[in-house]
Amino acid sequence: MDVKIEPSWKKALAEEFEKPYFKELAEFVKKEYKSGAVYPPPKLLFNAFNLCPFDKVRVVILGQDPYHGRGQAHGLCFSVPEGEKMPPSLQNIYKEINADLGLPIPKSGNLEHWARQGVLLLNTTLTVRAGIPASHFGNGWEQFTDAVIKKLSDEKEGLVFLLWGRHAKEKGKVIDRNKHLVLEAAHPSPFSAASGFFGCRHFSKTNDYLVSRGENPIQWTPEG
């Protein structure tokens, strides 16, 4: 089927888009958008892929499902558009970057500048009903995002996967840890950040690994 997604991803996932489960998923999502408010807006559904082409991916961060409040979700996990109030998990991510690298905490919660540097900000489930978290779990998105992770693991080398929380760690089972760096920690949510996310130093560890491979480090904030 003709999926509107960045060309290198379209080629990489061509077989996936033809599978029966994906066609059923596409029908489900289409009906959901027609029946009420669903986030993110349809044009931003594959935003993570469109801003970070397959051949540019260097780091993968896994989220769960999109923010379910109006105006928050724009297709990148943990990120919100310019001008939106910063969610608590993202505040904690910025606190850890500040503690790890000494960089100032940004005023914007928009992480598009990460995506443009090769950070794939991938939610496990790419859509959600307004006001109902996890409402689109179990309809095929999980199978699709497993395939995305496996494709990256199989066809690329030297990626960094940041798996925060039990859910992300479960998704990480398809990653070849002999070829890639996998860093695990607690989820940055206020309920769990103090149980192992704070102090994980994943941002400096990611950059150290990239530099050791002769690559540019990620600029985690606009300041550095």
XYZ file of N, CA, C and O in Angstrom, residues 82-211:
520
model
N 6.726 23.815 19.689
C 7.144 25.115 20.225
C 5.960 25.801 20.905
O 4.859 25.832 20.372
N 6.188 26.335 22.094
C 5.141 27.091 22.783
C 4.260 26.266 23.697
O 3.517 26.810 24.513
N 4.317 24.924 23.582
C 3.519 24.064 24.461
C 4.214 23.893 25.814
O 5.445 23.872 25.887
N 3.415 23.742 26.862
C 3.967 23.510 28.204
C 4.777 22.212 28.220
O 4.373 21.207 27.639
N 5.911 22.253 28.895
C 6.803 21.095 28.900
C 6.287 19.997 29.836
O 6.078 20.235 31.021
N 6.071 18.774 29.332
C 5.590 17.674 30.175
C 6.632 17.261 31.224
O 7.846 17.445 31.010
N 6.189 16.669 32.342
C 7.102 16.312 33.437
C 8.246 15.384 33.023
O 9.378 15.565 33.469
N 7.978 14.378 32.182
C 9.051 13.454 31.772
C 10.150 14.190 31.019
O 11.340 13.928 31.218
N 9.752 15.118 30.164
C 10.742 15.887 29.399
C 11.515 16.833 30.325
O 12.723 17.020 30.164
N 10.835 17.398 31.309
C 11.544 18.223 32.294
C 12.652 17.404 32.964
O 13.770 17.894 33.172
N 12.337 16.146 33.278
C 13.339 15.285 33.924
C 14.469 14.896 32.976
O 15.624 14.765 33.387
N 14.156 14.725 31.703
C 15.197 14.460 30.700
C 16.166 15.644 30.648
O 17.387 15.476 30.658
N 15.610 16.845 30.621
C 16.452 18.047 30.590
C 17.280 18.190 31.874
O 18.435 18.633 31.831
N 16.686 17.824 33.012
C 17.441 17.879 34.286
C 18.645 16.944 34.236
O 19.734 17.282 34.706
N 18.454 15.753 33.656
C 19.557 14.798 33.557
C 20.623 15.285 32.583
O 21.823 15.125 32.834
N 20.224 15.898 31.482
C 21.195 16.471 30.548
C 22.017 17.554 31.245
O 23.247 17.626 31.103
N 21.322 18.367 32.030
C 22.002 19.430 32.781
C 23.012 18.849 33.774
O 24.163 19.300 33.857
N 22.594 17.802 34.515
C 23.488 17.188 35.507
C 24.638 16.439 34.836
O 25.769 16.443 35.333
N 24.352 15.820 33.708
C 25.331 14.985 33.011
C 26.370 15.825 32.263
O 27.574 15.573 32.336
N 25.891 16.838 31.534
C 26.770 17.583 30.622
C 26.961 19.045 31.016
O 27.728 19.758 30.359
N 26.239 19.490 32.058
C 26.384 20.877 32.494
C 25.757 21.888 31.550
O 26.069 23.075 31.598
N 24.860 21.427 30.688
C 24.226 22.326 29.723
C 22.981 22.965 30.331
O 22.277 22.331 31.114
N 22.676 24.211 29.966
C 21.487 24.867 30.501
C 20.209 24.179 30.036
O 20.177 23.576 28.960
N 19.162 24.269 30.850
C 17.878 23.633 30.522
C 17.132 24.502 29.504
O 16.884 25.688 29.757
N 16.796 23.944 28.342
C 16.101 24.731 27.307
C 14.704 25.171 27.758
O 14.081 24.542 28.611
N 14.235 26.239 27.150
C 12.877 26.721 27.449
C 11.837 26.014 26.581
O 10.671 25.961 26.918
N 12.280 25.454 25.459
C 11.354 24.784 24.532
C 11.399 23.269 24.709
O 12.463 22.689 24.928
N 10.233 22.644 24.575
C 10.147 21.185 24.649
C 10.167 20.526 23.277
O 9.902 19.327 23.152
N 10.472 21.297 22.243
C 10.494 20.770 20.882
C 11.844 20.096 20.611
O 12.889 20.743 20.673
N 11.806 18.795 20.317
C 13.032 18.010 20.127
C 13.350 17.752 18.647
O 14.113 16.848 18.321
N 12.765 18.548 17.767
C 13.044 18.343 16.332
C 14.535 18.439 16.029
O 15.037 17.756 15.133
N 15.261 19.282 16.785
C 16.695 19.422 16.516
C 17.454 18.133 16.845
O 18.509 17.876 16.278
N 16.918 17.296 17.743
C 17.512 15.971 17.964
C 17.296 15.104 16.721
O 18.222 14.458 16.237
N 16.043 15.083 16.246
C 15.698 14.236 15.090
C 16.567 14.572 13.885
O 17.035 13.679 13.178
N 16.816 15.860 13.677
C 17.598 16.287 12.506
C 19.069 15.885 12.617
O 19.804 15.898 11.634
N 19.505 15.519 13.826
C 20.884 15.055 14.024
C 20.999 13.531 13.996
O 22.063 12.977 14.247
N 19.875 12.850 13.726
C 19.928 11.391 13.633
C 19.391 10.665 14.846
O 19.707 9.486 15.049
N 18.570 11.340 15.655
C 17.935 10.687 16.808
C 16.499 10.340 16.419
O 15.674 11.236 16.199
N 16.210 9.038 16.317
C 14.854 8.595 15.994
C 14.038 8.567 17.287
O 14.310 7.775 18.187
N 13.048 9.444 17.368
C 12.214 9.580 18.582
C 10.931 8.788 18.357
O 9.898 9.316 17.939
N 11.005 7.500 18.644
C 9.985 6.533 18.231
C 9.053 6.147 19.368
O 9.489 5.585 20.377
N 7.773 6.425 19.209
C 6.787 5.879 20.134
C 6.441 4.449 19.715
O 6.451 4.113 18.533
N 6.124 3.605 20.713
C 5.713 2.227 20.445
C 4.400 2.182 19.673
O 4.205 1.369 18.776
N 3.482 3.061 20.060
C 2.185 3.204 19.408
C 2.129 4.610 18.851
O 2.421 5.557 19.578
N 1.786 4.771 17.596
C 1.940 6.081 16.952
C 0.708 6.968 17.024
O 0.763 8.128 16.619
N -0.413 6.445 17.534
C -1.631 7.251 17.649
C -2.311 7.006 18.992
O -2.056 5.993 19.653
N -3.202 7.936 19.370
C -3.927 7.818 20.642
C -5.213 8.641 20.549
O -5.249 9.674 19.871
N -6.261 8.176 21.208
C -7.489 8.980 21.297
C -7.290 10.117 22.292
O -6.618 9.947 23.304
N -7.906 11.237 21.999
C -7.811 12.393 22.895
C -8.251 12.007 24.308
O -9.321 11.427 24.499
N -7.392 12.309 25.271
C -7.747 12.124 26.675
C -7.736 10.701 27.190
O -8.038 10.461 28.353
N -7.367 9.743 26.333
C -7.390 8.332 26.774
C -6.036 7.685 26.490
O -5.815 7.130 25.405
N -5.106 7.732 27.450
C -3.799 7.115 27.222
C -3.915 5.627 26.924
O -4.827 4.958 27.415
N -3.024 5.131 26.095
C -2.939 3.708 25.727
C -4.173 3.201 24.979
O -4.368 2.000 24.840
N -4.995 4.116 24.465
C -6.249 3.702 23.816
C -6.045 2.990 22.486
O -6.944 2.311 22.005
N -4.879 3.124 21.884
C -4.617 2.439 20.608
C -3.615 1.302 20.745
O -3.120 0.780 19.745
N -3.327 0.899 21.981
C -2.484 -0.282 22.185
C -3.201 -1.515 21.639
O -4.426 -1.603 21.675
N -2.429 -2.467 21.138
C -2.991 -3.762 20.751
C -3.689 -3.794 19.412
O -4.431 -4.728 19.116
N -3.447 -2.786 18.578
C -4.095 -2.759 17.264
C -3.119 -2.882 16.097
O -3.506 -2.689 14.952
N -1.868 -3.193 16.399
C -0.895 -3.424 15.328
C 0.307 -2.513 15.335
O 1.337 -2.843 14.727
N 0.202 -1.362 16.021
C 1.366 -0.469 16.044
C 2.587 -1.126 16.669
O 3.714 -0.919 16.226
N 2.365 -1.927 17.718
C 3.502 -2.555 18.402
C 4.262 -3.490 17.461
O 5.501 -3.537 17.476
N 3.531 -4.228 16.628
C 4.170 -5.123 15.663
C 4.983 -4.306 14.646
O 6.105 -4.673 14.273
N 4.416 -3.195 14.235
C 5.105 -2.329 13.272
C 6.390 -1.756 13.874
O 7.453 -1.794 13.241
N 6.309 -1.235 15.090
C 7.512 -0.617 15.676
C 8.553 -1.662 16.063
O 9.751 -1.377 16.024
N 8.129 -2.878 16.400
C 9.102 -3.975 16.571
C 9.878 -4.199 15.270
O 11.093 -4.401 15.277
N 9.146 -4.176 14.157
C 9.776 -4.383 12.846
C 10.757 -3.251 12.526
O 11.819 -3.488 11.951
N 10.401 -2.027 12.910
C 11.290 -0.879 12.697
C 12.597 -1.078 13.473
O 13.700 -0.910 12.932
N 12.471 -1.460 14.748
C 13.654 -1.651 15.599
C 14.525 -2.784 15.059
O 15.749 -2.669 14.978
N 13.879 -3.878 14.651
C 14.631 -5.033 14.131
C 15.338 -4.670 12.832
O 16.491 -5.065 12.599
N 14.673 -3.917 11.978
C 15.275 -3.499 10.702
C 16.525 -2.659 10.955
O 17.569 -2.858 10.327
N 16.421 -1.725 11.892
C 17.580 -0.905 12.240
C 18.706 -1.756 12.811
O 19.869 -1.610 12.442
N 18.346 -2.667 13.710
C 19.349 -3.532 14.341
C 20.043 -4.418 13.308
O 21.269 -4.553 13.320
N 19.268 -4.998 12.391
C 19.820 -5.941 11.408
C 20.671 -5.256 10.349
O 21.705 -5.780 9.935
N 20.216 -4.107 9.873
C 20.834 -3.517 8.676
C 21.851 -2.426 8.980
O 22.581 -1.999 8.087
N 21.892 -1.977 10.247
C 22.854 -0.931 10.577
C 23.826 -1.428 11.644
O 23.665 -2.526 12.170
N 24.815 -0.625 11.930
C 25.835 -1.012 12.901
C 26.203 0.216 13.730
O 26.210 1.335 13.224
N 26.472 0.012 15.019
C 26.955 1.111 15.847
C 25.912 2.131 16.230
O 26.226 3.298 16.468
N 24.658 1.712 16.309
C 23.611 2.618 16.805
C 23.618 2.623 18.329
O 24.105 1.692 18.969
N 23.036 3.671 18.901
C 22.811 3.728 20.343
C 21.300 3.657 20.577
O 20.552 4.467 20.013
N 20.870 2.681 21.374
C 19.467 2.557 21.744
C 19.310 2.952 23.210
O 19.959 2.365 24.083
N 18.465 3.948 23.488
C 18.194 4.383 24.855
C 16.834 3.839 25.269
O 15.795 4.237 24.722
N 16.854 2.898 26.205
C 15.631 2.212 26.633
C 15.322 2.610 28.073
O 16.009 2.191 29.002
N 14.287 3.417 28.231
C 13.930 3.951 29.540
C 12.606 3.345 30.010
O 11.564 3.544 29.393
N 12.674 2.584 31.090
C 11.471 1.970 31.640
C 11.249 0.557 31.133
O 11.817 0.137 30.122
N 10.421 -0.171 31.856
C 10.175 -1.592 31.567
C 9.672 -1.806 30.142
O 10.095 -2.719 29.443
N 8.755 -0.964 29.729
C 8.136 -1.116 28.408
C 9.194 -1.040 27.303
O 9.234 -1.882 26.408
N 10.066 -0.032 27.379
C 11.112 0.127 26.356
C 12.111 -1.028 26.407
O 12.578 -1.500 25.364
N 12.427 -1.479 27.615
C 13.375 -2.598 27.746
C 12.817 -3.861 27.095
O 13.551 -4.630 26.469
N 11.512 -4.082 27.251
C 10.865 -5.233 26.596
C 11.006 -5.135 25.076
O 11.309 -6.114 24.399
N 10.793 -3.927 24.536
C 10.906 -3.719 23.094
C 12.334 -3.980 22.604
O 12.551 -4.311 21.446
N 13.296 -3.834 23.505
C 14.699 -3.972 23.126
C 15.168 -5.394 22.894
O 16.330 -5.610 22.528
N 14.286 -6.355 23.071
C 14.693 -7.759 22.920
C 15.129 -8.115 21.498
O 15.847 -9.085 21.301
N 14.693 -7.332 20.515
C 15.037 -7.667 19.118
C 16.355 -7.014 18.682
O 16.780 -7.177 17.540
N 17.016 -6.278 19.582
C 18.250 -5.577 19.220
C 19.464 -6.502 19.374
O 19.607 -7.181 20.392
N 20.344 -6.500 18.383
C 21.595 -7.260 18.443
C 22.619 -6.443 19.237
O 23.177 -5.459 18.743
N 22.847 -6.857 20.470
C 23.709 -6.076 21.364
C 25.193 -6.265 21.072
O 26.023 -5.586 21.666
N 25.525 -7.152 20.164
C 26.913 -7.284 19.720
C 27.288 -6.211 18.698
O 28.460 -5.921 18.487
N 26.266 -5.625 18.064
C 26.502 -4.623 17.017
C 26.209 -3.200 17.467
O 26.621 -2.243 16.816
N 25.452 -3.069 18.540
C 24.948 -1.758 18.944
C 25.141 -1.540 20.443
O 25.243 -2.503 21.210
N 25.165 -0.285 20.852
C 25.209 0.057 22.271
C 23.776 0.225 22.777
O 23.009 1.033 22.234
N 23.418 -0.552 23.795
C 22.085 -0.460 24.393
C 22.242 0.045 25.827
O 22.912 -0.584 26.645
N 21.641 1.194 26.110
C 21.695 1.778 27.453
C 20.295 1.739 28.062
O 19.335 2.199 27.442
N 20.192 1.182 29.268
C 18.888 1.029 29.922
C 18.854 1.803 31.236
O 19.855 1.907 31.950
N 17.680 2.341 31.555
C 17.488 3.063 32.817
C 16.003 3.071 33.143
O 15.170 2.631 32.342
N 15.663 3.591 34.314
C 14.260 3.793 34.676
C 13.649 4.840 33.740
O 14.356 5.593 33.063
N 12.331 4.875 33.707
C 11.622 5.862 32.885
C 11.764 7.248 33.517
O 11.809 7.371 34.744
N 11.851 8.315 32.692
C 11.998 9.659 33.253
C 10.736 10.247 33.890
O 10.755 11.387 34.368
N 9.658 9.499 33.913
C 8.433 9.961 34.575
C 8.707 10.341 36.027
O 9.574 9.745 36.676
N 7.977 11.319 36.573
C 8.151 11.681 37.987
C 7.967 10.499 38.942
O 8.487 10.517 40.058
N 7.238 9.474 38.505
C 7.001 8.302 39.364
C 8.222 7.392 39.480
O 8.313 6.588 40.388
N 9.160 7.503 38.517
C 10.266 6.546 38.508
C 11.650 7.149 38.268
O 12.648 6.452 38.405
N 11.719 8.434 37.933
C 13.007 9.032 37.559
C 14.064 8.873 38.648
O 15.241 8.657 38.360
N 13.634 8.960 39.913
C 14.589 8.867 41.028
C 15.068 7.433 41.255
O 15.999 7.196 42.026
N 14.447 6.466 40.556
C 14.811 5.057 40.738
C 15.835 4.575 39.722
O 15.925 3.385 39.459
N 16.579 5.512 39.111
C 17.616 5.061 38.183
C 17.725 5.842 36.892
O 18.651 5.628 36.110
N 16.765 6.758 36.642
C 16.963 7.614 35.462
C 17.942 8.736 35.803
O 18.918 8.951 35.085
N 17.678 9.421 36.918
C 18.624 10.450 37.345
C 19.962 9.791 37.677
O 20.017 8.820 38.428
N 21.008 10.309 37.066
C 22.342 9.742 37.286
C 22.750 8.695 36.271
O 23.860 8.155 36.341
N 21.881 8.393 35.296
C 22.212 7.348 34.311
C 23.300 7.809 33.331
O 23.986 6.987 32.742
N 23.416 9.109 33.133
C 24.441 9.699 32.265
C 24.385 9.169 30.820
O 25.406 9.043 30.147
N 23.189 8.874 30.367
C 23.045 8.314 29.025
C 23.471 9.288 27.929
O 23.857 8.863 26.833
N 23.393 10.572 28.189
C 23.662 11.551 27.136
C 25.164 11.672 26.876
O 25.589 11.714 25.718
N 25.961 11.676 27.939
C 27.416 11.684 27.739
C 27.896 10.327 27.227
O 28.793 10.262 26.375
N 27.297 9.248 27.702
C 27.695 7.906 27.230
C 27.402 7.738 25.744
O 28.195 7.146 24.997
N 26.258 8.265 25.310
C 25.915 8.225 23.882
C 26.968 8.966 23.067
O 27.488 8.450 22.066
N 27.291 10.160 23.493
C 28.257 10.966 22.740
C 29.653 10.361 22.764
O 30.366 10.387 21.750
N 30.047 9.804 23.901
C 31.367 9.146 23.971
C 31.454 8.008 22.964
O 32.470 7.826 22.285
N 30.370 7.244 22.864
C 30.337 6.113 21.932
C 30.394 6.601 20.489
O 31.166 6.073 19.667
N 29.602 7.612 20.166
C 29.595 8.137 18.798
C 30.971 8.684 18.418
O 31.482 8.409 17.327
N 31.569 9.425 19.325
C 32.895 9.997 19.055
C 33.934 8.890 18.878
O 34.810 8.970 18.012
